[in-house]
Short mmCIF file of C-alpha atoms in Angstrom, two decimals:
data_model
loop_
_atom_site.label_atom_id
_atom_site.label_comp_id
_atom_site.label_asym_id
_atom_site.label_seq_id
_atom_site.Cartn_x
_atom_site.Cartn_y
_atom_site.Cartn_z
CA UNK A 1 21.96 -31.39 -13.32
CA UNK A 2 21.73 -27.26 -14.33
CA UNK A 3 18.81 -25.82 -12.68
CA UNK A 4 16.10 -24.35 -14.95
CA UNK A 5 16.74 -20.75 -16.05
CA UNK A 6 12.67 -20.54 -14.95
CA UNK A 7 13.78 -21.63 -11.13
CA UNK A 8 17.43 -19.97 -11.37
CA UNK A 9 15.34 -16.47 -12.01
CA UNK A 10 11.86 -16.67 -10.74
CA UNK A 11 12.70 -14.09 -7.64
CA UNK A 12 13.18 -11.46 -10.60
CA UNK A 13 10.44 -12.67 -12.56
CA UNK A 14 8.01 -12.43 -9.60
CA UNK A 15 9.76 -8.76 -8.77
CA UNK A 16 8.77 -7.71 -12.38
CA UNK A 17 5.24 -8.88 -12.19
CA UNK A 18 4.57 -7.91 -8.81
CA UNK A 19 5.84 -4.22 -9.66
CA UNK A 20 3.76 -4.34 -12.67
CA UNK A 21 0.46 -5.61 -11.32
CA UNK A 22 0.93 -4.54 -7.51
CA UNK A 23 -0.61 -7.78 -6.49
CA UNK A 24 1.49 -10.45 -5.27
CA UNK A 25 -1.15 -12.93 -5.61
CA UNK A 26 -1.79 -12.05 -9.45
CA UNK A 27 2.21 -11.61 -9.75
CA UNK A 28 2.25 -15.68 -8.78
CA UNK A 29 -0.85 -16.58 -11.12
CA UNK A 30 1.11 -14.31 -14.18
CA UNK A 31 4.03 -16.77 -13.07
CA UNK A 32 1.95 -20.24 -13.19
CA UNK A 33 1.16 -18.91 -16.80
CA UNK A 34 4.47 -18.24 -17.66
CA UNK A 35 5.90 -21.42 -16.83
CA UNK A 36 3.37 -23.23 -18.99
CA UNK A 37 4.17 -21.13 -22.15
CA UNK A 38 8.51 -21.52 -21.14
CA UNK A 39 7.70 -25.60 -20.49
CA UNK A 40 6.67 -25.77 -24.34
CA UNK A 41 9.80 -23.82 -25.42
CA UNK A 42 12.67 -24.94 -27.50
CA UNK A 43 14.96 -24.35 -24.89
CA UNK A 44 18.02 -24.93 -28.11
CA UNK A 45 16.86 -21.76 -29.80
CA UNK A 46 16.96 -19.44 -26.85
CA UNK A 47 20.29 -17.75 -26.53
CA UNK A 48 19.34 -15.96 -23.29
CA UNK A 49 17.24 -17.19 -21.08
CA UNK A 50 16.66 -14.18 -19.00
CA UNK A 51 15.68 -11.77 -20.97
CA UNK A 52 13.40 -14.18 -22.75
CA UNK A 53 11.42 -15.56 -19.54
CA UNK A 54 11.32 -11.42 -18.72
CA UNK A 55 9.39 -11.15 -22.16
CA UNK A 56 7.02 -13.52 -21.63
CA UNK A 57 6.28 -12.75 -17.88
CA UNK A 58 6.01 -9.02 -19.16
CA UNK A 59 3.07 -9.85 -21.77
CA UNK A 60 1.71 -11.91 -19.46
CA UNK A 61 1.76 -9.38 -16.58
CA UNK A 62 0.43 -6.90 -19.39
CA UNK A 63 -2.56 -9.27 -20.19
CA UNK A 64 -3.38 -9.57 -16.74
CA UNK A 65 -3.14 -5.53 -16.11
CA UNK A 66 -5.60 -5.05 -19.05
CA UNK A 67 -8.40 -7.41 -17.87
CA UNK A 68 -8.25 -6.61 -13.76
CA UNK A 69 -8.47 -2.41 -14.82
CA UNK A 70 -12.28 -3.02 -14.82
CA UNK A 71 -12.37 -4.62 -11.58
CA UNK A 72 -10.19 -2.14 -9.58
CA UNK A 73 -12.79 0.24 -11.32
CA UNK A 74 -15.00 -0.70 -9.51
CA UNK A 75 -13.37 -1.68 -6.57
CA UNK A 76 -15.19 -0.70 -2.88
CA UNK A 77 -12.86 2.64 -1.75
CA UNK A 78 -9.28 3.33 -2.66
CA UNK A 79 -7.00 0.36 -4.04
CA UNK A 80 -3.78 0.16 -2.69
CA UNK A 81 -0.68 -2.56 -4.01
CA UNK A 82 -0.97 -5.48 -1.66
CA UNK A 83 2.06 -5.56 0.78
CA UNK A 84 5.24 -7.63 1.36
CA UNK A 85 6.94 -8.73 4.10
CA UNK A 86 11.00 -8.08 2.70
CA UNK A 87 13.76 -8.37 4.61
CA UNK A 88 16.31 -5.29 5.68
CA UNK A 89 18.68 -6.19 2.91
CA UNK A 90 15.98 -5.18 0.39
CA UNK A 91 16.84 -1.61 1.56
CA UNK A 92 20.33 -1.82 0.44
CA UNK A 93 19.30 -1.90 -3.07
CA UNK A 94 17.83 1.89 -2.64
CA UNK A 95 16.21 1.84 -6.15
CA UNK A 96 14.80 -1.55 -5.44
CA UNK A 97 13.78 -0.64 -2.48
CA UNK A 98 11.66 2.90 -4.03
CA UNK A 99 10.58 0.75 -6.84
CA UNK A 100 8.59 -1.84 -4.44
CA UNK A 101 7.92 1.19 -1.88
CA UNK A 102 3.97 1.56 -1.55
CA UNK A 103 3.86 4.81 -2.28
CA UNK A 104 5.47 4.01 -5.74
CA UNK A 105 3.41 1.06 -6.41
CA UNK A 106 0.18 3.63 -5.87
CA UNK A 107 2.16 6.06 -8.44
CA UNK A 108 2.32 3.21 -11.06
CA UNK A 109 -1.21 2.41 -10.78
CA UNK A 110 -1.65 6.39 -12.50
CA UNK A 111 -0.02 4.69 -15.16
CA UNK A 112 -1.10 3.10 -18.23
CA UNK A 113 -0.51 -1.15 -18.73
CA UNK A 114 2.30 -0.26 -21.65
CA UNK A 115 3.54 2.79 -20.07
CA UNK A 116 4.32 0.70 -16.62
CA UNK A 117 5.52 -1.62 -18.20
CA UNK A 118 8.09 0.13 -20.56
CA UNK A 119 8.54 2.05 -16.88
CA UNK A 120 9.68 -0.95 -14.74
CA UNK A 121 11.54 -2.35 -17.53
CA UNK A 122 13.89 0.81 -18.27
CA UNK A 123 13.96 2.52 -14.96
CA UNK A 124 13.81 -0.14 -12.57
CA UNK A 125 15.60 -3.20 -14.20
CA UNK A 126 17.77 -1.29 -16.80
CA UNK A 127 16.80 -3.39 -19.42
CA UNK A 128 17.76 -2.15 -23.29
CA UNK A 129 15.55 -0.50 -25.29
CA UNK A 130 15.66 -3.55 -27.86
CA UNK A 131 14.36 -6.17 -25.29
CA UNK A 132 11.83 -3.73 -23.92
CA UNK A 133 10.24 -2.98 -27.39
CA UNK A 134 9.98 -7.13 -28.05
CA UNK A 135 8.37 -7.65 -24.69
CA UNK A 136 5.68 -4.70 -25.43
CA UNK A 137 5.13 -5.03 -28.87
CA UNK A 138 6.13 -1.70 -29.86
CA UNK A 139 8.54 0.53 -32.07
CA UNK A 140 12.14 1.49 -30.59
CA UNK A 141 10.78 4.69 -31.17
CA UNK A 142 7.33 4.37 -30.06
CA UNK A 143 9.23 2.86 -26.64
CA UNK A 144 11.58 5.68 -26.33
CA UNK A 145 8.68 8.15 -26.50
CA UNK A 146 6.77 6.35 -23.70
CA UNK A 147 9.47 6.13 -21.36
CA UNK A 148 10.17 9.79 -21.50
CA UNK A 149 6.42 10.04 -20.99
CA UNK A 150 5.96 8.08 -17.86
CA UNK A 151 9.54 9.12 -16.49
CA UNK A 152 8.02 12.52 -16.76
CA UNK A 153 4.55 11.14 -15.18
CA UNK A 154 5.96 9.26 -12.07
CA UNK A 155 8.32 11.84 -11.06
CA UNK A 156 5.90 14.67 -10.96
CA UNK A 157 3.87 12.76 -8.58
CA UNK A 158 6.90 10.28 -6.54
CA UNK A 159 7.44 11.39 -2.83
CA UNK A 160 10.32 14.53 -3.45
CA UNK A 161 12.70 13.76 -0.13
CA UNK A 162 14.35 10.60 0.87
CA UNK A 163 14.81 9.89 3.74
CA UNK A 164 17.25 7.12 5.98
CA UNK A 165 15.96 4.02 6.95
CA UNK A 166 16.87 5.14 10.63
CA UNK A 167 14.85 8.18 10.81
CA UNK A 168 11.89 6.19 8.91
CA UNK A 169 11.92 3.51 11.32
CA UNK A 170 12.27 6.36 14.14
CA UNK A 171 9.46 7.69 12.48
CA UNK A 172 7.22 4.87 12.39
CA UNK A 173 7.91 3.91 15.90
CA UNK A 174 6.31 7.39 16.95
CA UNK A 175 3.88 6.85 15.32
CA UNK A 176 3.17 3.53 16.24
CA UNK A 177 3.18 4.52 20.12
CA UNK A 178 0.98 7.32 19.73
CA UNK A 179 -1.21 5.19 17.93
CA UNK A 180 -1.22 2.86 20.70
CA UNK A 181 -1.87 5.08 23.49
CA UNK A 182 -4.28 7.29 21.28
CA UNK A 183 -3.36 10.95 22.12
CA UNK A 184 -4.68 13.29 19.97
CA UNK A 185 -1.72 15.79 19.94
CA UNK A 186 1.18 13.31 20.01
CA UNK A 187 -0.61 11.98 16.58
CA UNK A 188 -1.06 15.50 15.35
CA UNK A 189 2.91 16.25 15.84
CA UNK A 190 4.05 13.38 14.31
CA UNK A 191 2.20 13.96 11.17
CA UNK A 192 2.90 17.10 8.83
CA UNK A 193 -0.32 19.61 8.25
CA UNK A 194 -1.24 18.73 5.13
CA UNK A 195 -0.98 14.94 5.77
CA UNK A 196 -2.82 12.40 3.89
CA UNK A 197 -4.60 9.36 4.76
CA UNK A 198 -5.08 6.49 2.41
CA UNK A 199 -7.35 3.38 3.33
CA UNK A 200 -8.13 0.25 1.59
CA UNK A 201 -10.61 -1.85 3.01
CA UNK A 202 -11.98 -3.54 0.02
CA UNK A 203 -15.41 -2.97 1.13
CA UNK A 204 -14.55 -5.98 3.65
CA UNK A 205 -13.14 -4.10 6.22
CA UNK A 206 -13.91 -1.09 7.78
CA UNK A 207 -11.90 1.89 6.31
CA UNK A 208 -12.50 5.33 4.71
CA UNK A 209 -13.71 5.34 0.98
CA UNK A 210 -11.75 8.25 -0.10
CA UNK A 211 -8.78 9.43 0.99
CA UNK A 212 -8.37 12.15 4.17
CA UNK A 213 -6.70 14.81 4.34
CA UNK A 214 -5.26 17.39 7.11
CA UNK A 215 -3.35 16.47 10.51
CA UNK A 216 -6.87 17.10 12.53
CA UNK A 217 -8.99 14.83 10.59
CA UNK A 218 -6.63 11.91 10.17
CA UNK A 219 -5.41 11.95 14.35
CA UNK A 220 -9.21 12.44 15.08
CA UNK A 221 -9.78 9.12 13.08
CA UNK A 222 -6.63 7.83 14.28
CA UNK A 223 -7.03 8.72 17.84
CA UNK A 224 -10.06 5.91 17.89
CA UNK A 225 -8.54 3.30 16.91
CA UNK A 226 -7.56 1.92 20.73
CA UNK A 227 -11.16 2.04 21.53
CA UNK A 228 -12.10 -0.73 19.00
CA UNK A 229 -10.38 -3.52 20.59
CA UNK A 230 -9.81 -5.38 23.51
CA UNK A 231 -6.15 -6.11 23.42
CA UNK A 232 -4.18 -4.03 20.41
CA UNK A 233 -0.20 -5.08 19.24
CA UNK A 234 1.26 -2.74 17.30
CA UNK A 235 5.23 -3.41 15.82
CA UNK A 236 7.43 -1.94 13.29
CA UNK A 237 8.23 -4.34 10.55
CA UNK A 238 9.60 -4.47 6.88
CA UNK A 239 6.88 -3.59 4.46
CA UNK A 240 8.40 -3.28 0.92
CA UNK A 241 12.02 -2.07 1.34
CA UNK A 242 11.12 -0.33 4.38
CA UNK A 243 10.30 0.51 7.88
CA UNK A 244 5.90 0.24 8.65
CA UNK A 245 3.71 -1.15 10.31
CA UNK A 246 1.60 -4.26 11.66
CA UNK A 247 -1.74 -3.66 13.99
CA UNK A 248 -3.01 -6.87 15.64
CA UNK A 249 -6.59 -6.16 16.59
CA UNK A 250 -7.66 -9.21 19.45
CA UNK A 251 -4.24 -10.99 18.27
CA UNK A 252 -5.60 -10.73 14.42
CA UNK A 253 -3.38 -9.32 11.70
CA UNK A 254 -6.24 -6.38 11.09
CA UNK A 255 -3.93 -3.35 9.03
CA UNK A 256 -0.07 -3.11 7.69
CA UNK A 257 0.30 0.84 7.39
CA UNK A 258 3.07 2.59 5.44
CA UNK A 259 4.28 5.96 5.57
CA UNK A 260 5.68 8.58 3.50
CA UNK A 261 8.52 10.66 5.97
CA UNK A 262 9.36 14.18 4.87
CA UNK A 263 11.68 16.30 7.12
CA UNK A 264 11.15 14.36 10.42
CA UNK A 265 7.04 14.16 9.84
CA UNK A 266 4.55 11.81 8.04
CA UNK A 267 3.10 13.46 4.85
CA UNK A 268 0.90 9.92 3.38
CA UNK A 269 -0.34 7.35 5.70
CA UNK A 270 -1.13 4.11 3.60
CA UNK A 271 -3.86 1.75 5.40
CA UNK A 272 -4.49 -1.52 3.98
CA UNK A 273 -6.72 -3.52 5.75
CA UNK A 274 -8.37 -5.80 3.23
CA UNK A 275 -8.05 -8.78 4.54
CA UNK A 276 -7.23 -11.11 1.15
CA UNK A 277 -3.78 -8.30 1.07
CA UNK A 278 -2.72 -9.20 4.55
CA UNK A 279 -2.00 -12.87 3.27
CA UNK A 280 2.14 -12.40 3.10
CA UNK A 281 3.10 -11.07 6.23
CA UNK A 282 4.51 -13.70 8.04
CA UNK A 283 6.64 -15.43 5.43
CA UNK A 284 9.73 -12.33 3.63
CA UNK A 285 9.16 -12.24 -0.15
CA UNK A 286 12.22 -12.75 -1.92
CA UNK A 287 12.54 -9.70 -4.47
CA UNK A 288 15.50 -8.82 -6.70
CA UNK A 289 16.76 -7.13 -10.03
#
């Protein structure tokens, strides 16, 4: 029996949604939609199945973007993507790996709903202009305009220097230890001057509202974080294509933390600690292009 083109591709589909909504638990309701809509299909007058379940998981995704940009409006502090667990061979893909990187996903968020969209479709999954403009709905002009736009967009503000996945992971494990033992001045060199902190507590957790900037501020804030718990585990995982972090707080998942590495020292420090975004951290999401 042939497998369903839905089940053959549903790791891209969810990669597409999930970079397009930088929720993994929307990504899987935009997915549950989907399916519906592909289960009534004429599956005889589809000649490719791909890029038509990309279409419809692309308006759907676009539907979905449009009705949550109220509630992150007026969402408690900063809103960061919600993170995944990935395995190492994610970071062999090395645009795959940027793409789902946090500190992308927070770039893409400056973004419109179209102009992400048009953005993951062209940049990230190379997908013809022609198939982009029937999944948005727009002119091959209109499309061509608005990828130059948000091309233009995301890479004035994407992190400049890349980096190995050995010196992030040394990185992070520096970090991690003077986290642990809390001295002020080991934080302080680990982190670059103008470093800044990024928390997202959902007004559930405790975290900063807005984000902090400067070496002194963020170890000072840092620096307390091994007086808040009895017994702290701190260990350097895969979070989205790369090396980060996971802080067990009384052997509770409490934060994941991601970094941004520039020339041997952290430059963005992303905190989320809302609990409902700490959900897939056990379990490696599958993602692919």
């Amino acid at each position: 029996m042939t497998e369903d083109p839905f089940v053959a591709h549903r790791n891209l589909l969810f990669t597409v949604a999930y970079e397009m909504l930088g929720s993994a638990a929307d990504a899987e309701d935009v997915l549950q939609e989907s399916w519906l809509r592909w289960a009534d299909v004429d599956r005889t007058q589809v000649r490719d199945p791909r890029a038509y379940l990309v279409r419809v998981v692309t308006r759907q995704a676009l539907n979905r973007l449009r009705s949550l940009s109220r509630s992150r409006e007026e969402y408690v502090g900063e809103w960061l993507p919600e993170p995944l667990l990935t395995s190492p061979d994610v970071a062999e893909d090395v645009e795959l790996a940027e793409s789902v990187s946090i500190a992308m996903l927070t770039v893409l968020e400056t973004l419109g709903p179209t102009e992400r969209a048009v953005f993951v479709l062209r940049e990230v999954f190379e997908m013809p202009y022609e198939e982009i403009t029937a999944a948005v709905g727009k002119s091959a002009a209109a499309v061509r305009q608005i990828a130059r736009r948000a091309r233009e967009h995301v890479a004035a503000r994407r992190p400049r220097v890349q980096v190995s996945r050995s010196e992030q992971q040394a990185v992070v494990e520096r970090f991690l230890l003077a986290l642990r033992t809390g001295r002020l001045q080991e934080l302080m060199e680990v982190m670059a001057p103008d470093v800044v902190l990024i928390a997202d507590g959902g007004g559930v957790a405790a975290a900063v509202l807005a984000p902090l900037h400067g070496a002194e501020l963020v170890a000072k804030l840092l620096a307390r974080v091994d007086q808040q718990a009895v017994a702290l585990r701190m260990t350097t995982v895969w979070l989205n294509g790369a090396p980060a972090g996971r802080i067990e707080i009384d052997g509770e998942l409490a934060t994941a933390v991601s970094l941004v590495v520039e020339n041997g020292r952290i430059t963005r420090i992303y905190v989320m600690r809302n609990p409902r975004k700490l959900t897939r951290l056990d379990e490696p999401a599958d993602l692919t292009r």
